[in-house]
Short mmCIF file of C-alpha atoms and ligand atoms in Angstrom, two decimals:
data_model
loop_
_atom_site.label_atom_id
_atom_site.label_comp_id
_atom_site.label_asym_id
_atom_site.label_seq_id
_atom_site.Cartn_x
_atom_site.Cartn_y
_atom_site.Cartn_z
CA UNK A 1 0.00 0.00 0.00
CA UNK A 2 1.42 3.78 -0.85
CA UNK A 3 2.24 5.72 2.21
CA UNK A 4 0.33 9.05 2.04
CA UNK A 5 3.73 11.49 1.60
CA UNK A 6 5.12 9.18 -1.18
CA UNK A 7 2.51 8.71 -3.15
CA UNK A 8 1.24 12.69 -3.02
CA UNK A 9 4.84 13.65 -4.03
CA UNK A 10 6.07 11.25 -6.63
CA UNK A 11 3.97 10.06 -9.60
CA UNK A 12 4.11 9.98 -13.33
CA UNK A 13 6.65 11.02 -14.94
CA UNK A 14 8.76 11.51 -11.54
CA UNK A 15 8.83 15.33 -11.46
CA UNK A 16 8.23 16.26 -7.73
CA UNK A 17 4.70 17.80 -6.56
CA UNK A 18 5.33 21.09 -5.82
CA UNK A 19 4.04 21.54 -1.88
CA UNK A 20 4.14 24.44 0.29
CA UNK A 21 7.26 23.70 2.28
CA UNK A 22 9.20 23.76 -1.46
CA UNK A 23 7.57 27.37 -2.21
CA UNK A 24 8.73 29.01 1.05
CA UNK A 25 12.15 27.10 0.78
CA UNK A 26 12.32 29.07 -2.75
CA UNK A 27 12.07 32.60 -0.81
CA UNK A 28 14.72 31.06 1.91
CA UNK A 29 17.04 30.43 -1.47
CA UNK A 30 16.62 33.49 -3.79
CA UNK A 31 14.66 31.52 -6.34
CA UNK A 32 11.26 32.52 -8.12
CA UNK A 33 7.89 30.96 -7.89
CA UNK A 34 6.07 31.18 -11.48
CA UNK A 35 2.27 31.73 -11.09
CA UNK A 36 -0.43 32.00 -13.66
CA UNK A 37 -4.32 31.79 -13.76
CA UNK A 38 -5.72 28.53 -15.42
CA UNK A 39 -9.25 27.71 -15.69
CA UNK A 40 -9.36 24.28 -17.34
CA UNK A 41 -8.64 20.85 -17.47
CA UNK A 42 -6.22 21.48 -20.80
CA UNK A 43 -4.25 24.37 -19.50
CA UNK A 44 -4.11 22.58 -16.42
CA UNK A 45 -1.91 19.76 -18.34
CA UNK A 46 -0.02 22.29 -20.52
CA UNK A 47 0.82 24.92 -17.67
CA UNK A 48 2.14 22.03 -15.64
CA UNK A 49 4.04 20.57 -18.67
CA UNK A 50 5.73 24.21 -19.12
CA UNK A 51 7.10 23.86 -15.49
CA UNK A 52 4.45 26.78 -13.85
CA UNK A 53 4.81 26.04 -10.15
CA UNK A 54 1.81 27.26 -8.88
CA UNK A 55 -2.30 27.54 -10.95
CA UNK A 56 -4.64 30.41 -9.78
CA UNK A 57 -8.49 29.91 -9.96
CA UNK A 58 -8.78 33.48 -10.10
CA UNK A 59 -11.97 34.64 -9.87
CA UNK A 60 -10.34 36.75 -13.11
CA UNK A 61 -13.13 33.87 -14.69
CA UNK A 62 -15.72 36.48 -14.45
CA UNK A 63 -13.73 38.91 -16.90
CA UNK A 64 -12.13 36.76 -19.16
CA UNK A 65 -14.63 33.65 -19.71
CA UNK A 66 -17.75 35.15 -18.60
CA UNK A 67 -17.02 38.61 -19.74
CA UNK A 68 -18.16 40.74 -17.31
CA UNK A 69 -16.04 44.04 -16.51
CA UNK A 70 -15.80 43.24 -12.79
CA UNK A 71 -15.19 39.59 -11.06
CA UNK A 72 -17.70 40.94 -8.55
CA UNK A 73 -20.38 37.97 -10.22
CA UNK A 74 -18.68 35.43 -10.00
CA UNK A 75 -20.28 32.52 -7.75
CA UNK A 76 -18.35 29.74 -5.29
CA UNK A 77 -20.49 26.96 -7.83
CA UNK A 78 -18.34 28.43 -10.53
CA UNK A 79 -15.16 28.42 -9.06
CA UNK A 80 -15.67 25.14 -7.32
CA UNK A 81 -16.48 23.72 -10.55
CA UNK A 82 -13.47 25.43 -12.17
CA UNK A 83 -11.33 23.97 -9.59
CA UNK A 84 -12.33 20.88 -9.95
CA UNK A 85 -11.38 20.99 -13.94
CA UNK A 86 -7.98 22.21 -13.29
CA UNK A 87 -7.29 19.74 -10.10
CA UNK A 88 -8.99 16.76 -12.49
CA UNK A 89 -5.54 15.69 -14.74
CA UNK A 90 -3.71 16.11 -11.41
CA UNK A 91 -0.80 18.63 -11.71
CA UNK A 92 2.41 18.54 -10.03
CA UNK A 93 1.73 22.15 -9.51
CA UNK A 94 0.35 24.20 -6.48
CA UNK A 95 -2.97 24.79 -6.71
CA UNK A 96 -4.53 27.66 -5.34
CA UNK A 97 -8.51 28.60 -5.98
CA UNK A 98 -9.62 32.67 -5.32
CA UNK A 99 -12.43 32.51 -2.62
CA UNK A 100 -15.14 34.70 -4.47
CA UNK A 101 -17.11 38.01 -3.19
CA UNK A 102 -19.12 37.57 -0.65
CA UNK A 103 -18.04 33.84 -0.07
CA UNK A 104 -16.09 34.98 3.45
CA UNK A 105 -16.56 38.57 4.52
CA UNK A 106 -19.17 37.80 6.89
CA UNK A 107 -17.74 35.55 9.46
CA UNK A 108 -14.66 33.10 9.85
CA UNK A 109 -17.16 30.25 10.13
CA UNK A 110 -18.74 31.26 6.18
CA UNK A 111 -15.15 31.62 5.05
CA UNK A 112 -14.41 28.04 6.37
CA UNK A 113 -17.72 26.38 5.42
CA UNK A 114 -16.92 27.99 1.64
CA UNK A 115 -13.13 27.59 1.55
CA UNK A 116 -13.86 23.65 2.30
CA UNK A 117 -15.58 23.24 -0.42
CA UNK A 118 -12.74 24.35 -2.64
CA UNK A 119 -10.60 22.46 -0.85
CA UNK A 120 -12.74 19.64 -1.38
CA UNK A 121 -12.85 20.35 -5.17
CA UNK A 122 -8.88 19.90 -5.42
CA UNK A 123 -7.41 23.34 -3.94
CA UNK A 124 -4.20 23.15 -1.96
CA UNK A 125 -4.93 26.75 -0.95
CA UNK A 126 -6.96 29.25 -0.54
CA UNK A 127 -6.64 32.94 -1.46
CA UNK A 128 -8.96 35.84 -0.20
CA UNK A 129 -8.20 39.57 -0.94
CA UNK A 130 -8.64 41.78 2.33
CA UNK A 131 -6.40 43.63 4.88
CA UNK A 132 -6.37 43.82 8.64
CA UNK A 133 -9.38 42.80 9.12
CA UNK A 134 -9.30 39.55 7.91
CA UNK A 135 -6.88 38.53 10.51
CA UNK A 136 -9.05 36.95 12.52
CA UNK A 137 -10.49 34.27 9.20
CA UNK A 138 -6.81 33.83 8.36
CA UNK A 139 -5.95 32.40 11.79
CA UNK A 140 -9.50 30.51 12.01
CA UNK A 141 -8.57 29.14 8.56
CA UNK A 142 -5.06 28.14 9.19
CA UNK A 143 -5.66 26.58 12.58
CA UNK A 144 -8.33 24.11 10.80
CA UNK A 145 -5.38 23.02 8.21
CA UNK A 146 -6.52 25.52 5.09
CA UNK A 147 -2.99 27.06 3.80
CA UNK A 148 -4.09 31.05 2.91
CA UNK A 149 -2.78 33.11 0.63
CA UNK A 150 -3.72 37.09 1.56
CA UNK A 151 -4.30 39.24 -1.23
CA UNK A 152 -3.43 43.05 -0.91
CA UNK A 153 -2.78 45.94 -2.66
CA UNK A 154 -5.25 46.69 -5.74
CA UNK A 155 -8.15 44.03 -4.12
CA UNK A 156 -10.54 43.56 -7.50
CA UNK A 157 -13.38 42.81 -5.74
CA UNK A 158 -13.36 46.42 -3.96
CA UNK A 159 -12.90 48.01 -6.96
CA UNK A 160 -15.83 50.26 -6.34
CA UNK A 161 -15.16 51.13 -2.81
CA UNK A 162 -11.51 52.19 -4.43
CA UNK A 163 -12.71 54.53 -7.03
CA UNK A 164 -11.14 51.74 -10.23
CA UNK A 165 -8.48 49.81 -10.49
CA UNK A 166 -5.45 52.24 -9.50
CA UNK A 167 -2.02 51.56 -7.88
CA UNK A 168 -2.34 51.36 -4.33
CA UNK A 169 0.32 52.20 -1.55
CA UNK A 170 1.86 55.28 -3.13
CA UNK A 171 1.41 57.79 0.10
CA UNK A 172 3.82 57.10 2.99
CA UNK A 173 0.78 56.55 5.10
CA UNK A 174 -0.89 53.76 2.97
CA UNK A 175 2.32 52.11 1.75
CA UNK A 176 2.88 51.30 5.82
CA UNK A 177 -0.84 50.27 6.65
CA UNK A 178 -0.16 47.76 3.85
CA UNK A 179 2.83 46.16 4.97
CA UNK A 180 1.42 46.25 8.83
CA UNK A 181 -1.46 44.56 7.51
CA UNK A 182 0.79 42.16 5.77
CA UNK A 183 2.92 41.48 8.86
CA UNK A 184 -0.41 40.64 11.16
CA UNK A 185 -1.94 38.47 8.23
CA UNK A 186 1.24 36.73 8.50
CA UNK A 187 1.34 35.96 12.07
CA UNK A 188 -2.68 34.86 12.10
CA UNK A 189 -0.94 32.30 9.88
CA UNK A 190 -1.34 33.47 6.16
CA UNK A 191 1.36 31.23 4.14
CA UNK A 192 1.71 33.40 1.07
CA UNK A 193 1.01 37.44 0.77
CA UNK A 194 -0.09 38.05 -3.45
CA UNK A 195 0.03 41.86 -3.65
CA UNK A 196 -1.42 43.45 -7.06
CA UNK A 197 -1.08 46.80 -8.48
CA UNK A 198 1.73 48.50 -6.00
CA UNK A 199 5.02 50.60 -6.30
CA UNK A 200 7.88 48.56 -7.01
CA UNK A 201 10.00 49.84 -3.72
CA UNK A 202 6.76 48.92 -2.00
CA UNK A 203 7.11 45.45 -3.07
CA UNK A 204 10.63 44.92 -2.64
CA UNK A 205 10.05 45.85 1.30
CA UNK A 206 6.86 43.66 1.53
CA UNK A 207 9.30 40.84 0.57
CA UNK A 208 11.94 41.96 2.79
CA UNK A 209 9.48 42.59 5.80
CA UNK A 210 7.66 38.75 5.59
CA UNK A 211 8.94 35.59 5.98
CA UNK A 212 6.56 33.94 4.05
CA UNK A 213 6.63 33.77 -0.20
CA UNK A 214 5.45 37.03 -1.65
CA UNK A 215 3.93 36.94 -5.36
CA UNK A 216 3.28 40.17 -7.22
CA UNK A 217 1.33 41.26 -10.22
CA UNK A 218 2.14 45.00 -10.96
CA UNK A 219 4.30 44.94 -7.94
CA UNK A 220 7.69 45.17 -9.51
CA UNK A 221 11.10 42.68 -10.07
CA UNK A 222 11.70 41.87 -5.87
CA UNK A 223 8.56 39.88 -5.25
CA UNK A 224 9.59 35.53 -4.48
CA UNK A 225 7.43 35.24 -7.82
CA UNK A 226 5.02 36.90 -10.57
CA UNK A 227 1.71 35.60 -10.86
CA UNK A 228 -0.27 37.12 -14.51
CA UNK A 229 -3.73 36.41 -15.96
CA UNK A 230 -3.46 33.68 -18.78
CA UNK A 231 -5.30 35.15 -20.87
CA UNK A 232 -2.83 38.20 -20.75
CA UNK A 233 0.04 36.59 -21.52
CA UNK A 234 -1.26 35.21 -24.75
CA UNK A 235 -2.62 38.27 -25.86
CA UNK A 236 -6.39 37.27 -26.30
CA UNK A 237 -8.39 40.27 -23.29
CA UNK A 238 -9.79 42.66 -25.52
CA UNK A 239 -9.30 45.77 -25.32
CA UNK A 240 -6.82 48.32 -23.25
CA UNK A 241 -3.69 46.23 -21.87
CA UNK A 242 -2.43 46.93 -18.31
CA UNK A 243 0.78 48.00 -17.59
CA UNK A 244 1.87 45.00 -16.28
CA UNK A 245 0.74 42.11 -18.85
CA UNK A 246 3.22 40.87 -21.57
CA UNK A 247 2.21 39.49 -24.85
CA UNK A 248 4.09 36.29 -24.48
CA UNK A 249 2.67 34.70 -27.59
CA UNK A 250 3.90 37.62 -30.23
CA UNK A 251 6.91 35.94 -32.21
CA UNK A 252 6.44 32.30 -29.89
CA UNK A 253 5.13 30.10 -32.05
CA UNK A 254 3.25 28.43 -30.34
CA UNK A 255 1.15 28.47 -26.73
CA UNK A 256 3.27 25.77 -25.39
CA UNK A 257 6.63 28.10 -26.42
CA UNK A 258 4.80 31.08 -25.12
CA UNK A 259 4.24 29.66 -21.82
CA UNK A 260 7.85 28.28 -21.28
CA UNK A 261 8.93 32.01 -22.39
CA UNK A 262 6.57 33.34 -19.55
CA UNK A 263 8.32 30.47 -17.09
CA UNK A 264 11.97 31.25 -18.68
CA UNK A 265 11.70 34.95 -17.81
CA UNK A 266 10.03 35.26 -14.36
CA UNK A 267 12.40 32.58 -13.25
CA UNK A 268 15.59 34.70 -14.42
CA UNK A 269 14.15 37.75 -13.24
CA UNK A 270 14.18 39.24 -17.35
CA UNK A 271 9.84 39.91 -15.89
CA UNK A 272 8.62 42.17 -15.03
CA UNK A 273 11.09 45.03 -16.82
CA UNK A 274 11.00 48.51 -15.34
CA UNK A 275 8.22 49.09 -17.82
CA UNK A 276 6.25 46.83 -16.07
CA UNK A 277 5.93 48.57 -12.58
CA UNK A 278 5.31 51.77 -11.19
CA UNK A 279 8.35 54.06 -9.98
CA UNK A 280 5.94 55.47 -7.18
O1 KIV B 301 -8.38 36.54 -10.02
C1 KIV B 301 -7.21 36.63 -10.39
O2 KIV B 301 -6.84 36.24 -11.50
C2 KIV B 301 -6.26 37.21 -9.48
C3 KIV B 301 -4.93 37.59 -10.05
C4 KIV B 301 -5.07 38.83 -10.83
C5 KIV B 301 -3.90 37.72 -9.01
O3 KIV B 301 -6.52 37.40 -8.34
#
């Protein structure tokens, strides 16, 4: 009979499970986590096949498959069944599933009841965007064995309350509530900080000021990894491109090359470029 550690961490083709001891290990020894949003069971096998360590459920669905200009609609059915299509072919990446509006503002015991049911669909981890005050779901999370990932910075699903989707942190005052915030999420147990749409010296002393793995998007080079919307990187959201995205596909070839080009370049630091971030 398999023991439970061998057979989660070897299978296949032999390539190692990535688990959450090996990402924070990668912070400990200077090396990047790669990150990207998948949705499906076929990216799922190609992402993992390019070498992506870790696969977002991002509630990003509601924009780019559902089309909707906010991820605001998106429902825990949806990303439970999303989850389960990207867990299904079993990738030796992380896999971490967004925790939808409304799915755990309202008390630690919602946030568990909906954050098991992702973990029950095939999430490793859960992510939920917030500050300070979700310090006390965090710890009630963590404690019950559900690794968190804290989102900060640019939080999509306040994007009303924040007046659209602008950098955040770029006063002295708000640039320290967000590493505070960081630091208590952190010790309520939070084993990954993703901070979106920041200044890059902002980023580089979130890293510096956790422990845990920090992954940015729009947070400049000094993040432990980049995380990006798939659809992004191969150039198929309509309309204006942020700041931070990359056409990965122009000149690849192929998605397949594309994708190893996105893996390539976060992994030798060549992304995000200075023309990817924000100065201030
Ligand atoms: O939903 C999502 O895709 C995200 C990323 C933008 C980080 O949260």
């Amino acid at each position: 009979m398999a023991i439970y550690g061998a057979q989660a961490e070897q299978s296949g083709d032999g390539r190692k499970a990535v688990s959450l001891r090996d990402l924070k290990a990668r912070k400990e020894r200077g090396e990047k986590i790669v990150m990207l949003t998948c949705y499906d069971a076929s990216f799922s096998q190609l992402l993992d096949s390019c070498g992506v360590d870790v696969l977002l459920i991002g509630d990003s669905l509601g924009m780019v498959l559902q089309g909707h200009t906010s991820t605001l609609a998106v429902s825990m059915d949806q990303v439970v069944y999303h989850t389960e299509c990207v867990a299904r072919p079993k990738p030796k990446a992380w896999i971490v599933a967004d925790m939808p509006f409304a799915s755990y503002q309202e008390s630690p015991a919602q946030a568990y009841a909906n954050a098991a049911r992702l973990m029950a669909a095939g999430a490793q981890m859960v992510k939920l965007e917030g500050a300070g005050w979700l310090a006390p779901t965090v710890k009630f999370l963590s404690e019950r064995g559900i690794p968190v990932c804290a989102h900060l910075g640019l939080t999509p699903q306040s994007v009303h309350a924040l007046g659209g989707y602008r950098v955040q942190g770029r006063d002295p005052t708000s640039a320290e509530q967000l590493i505070a915030d960081a630091k208590l999420l952190e010790a309520n147990g939070a084993d990954m900080v993703l901070v979106e749409l920041i200044p890059t010296p902002l980023g580089q002393q979130l890293t510096r000021a956790l422990t845990v793995p920090t992954i940015g998007i729009g947070a400049g080079p000094h993040l432990t990894g980049q995380v990006l919307v798939l659809h992004d990187i191969l150039d198929i959201t309509p309309g204006r491109k942020a700041r931070f995205a990359k056409n990965y596909l122009s000149g690849a070839g192929s998605i397949q090359a594309a994708i190893s080009r996105y893996v390539a370049e976060v992994r030798s630091g060549a992304y995000p470029g200075p023309e990817h971030g924000f100065e201030s």
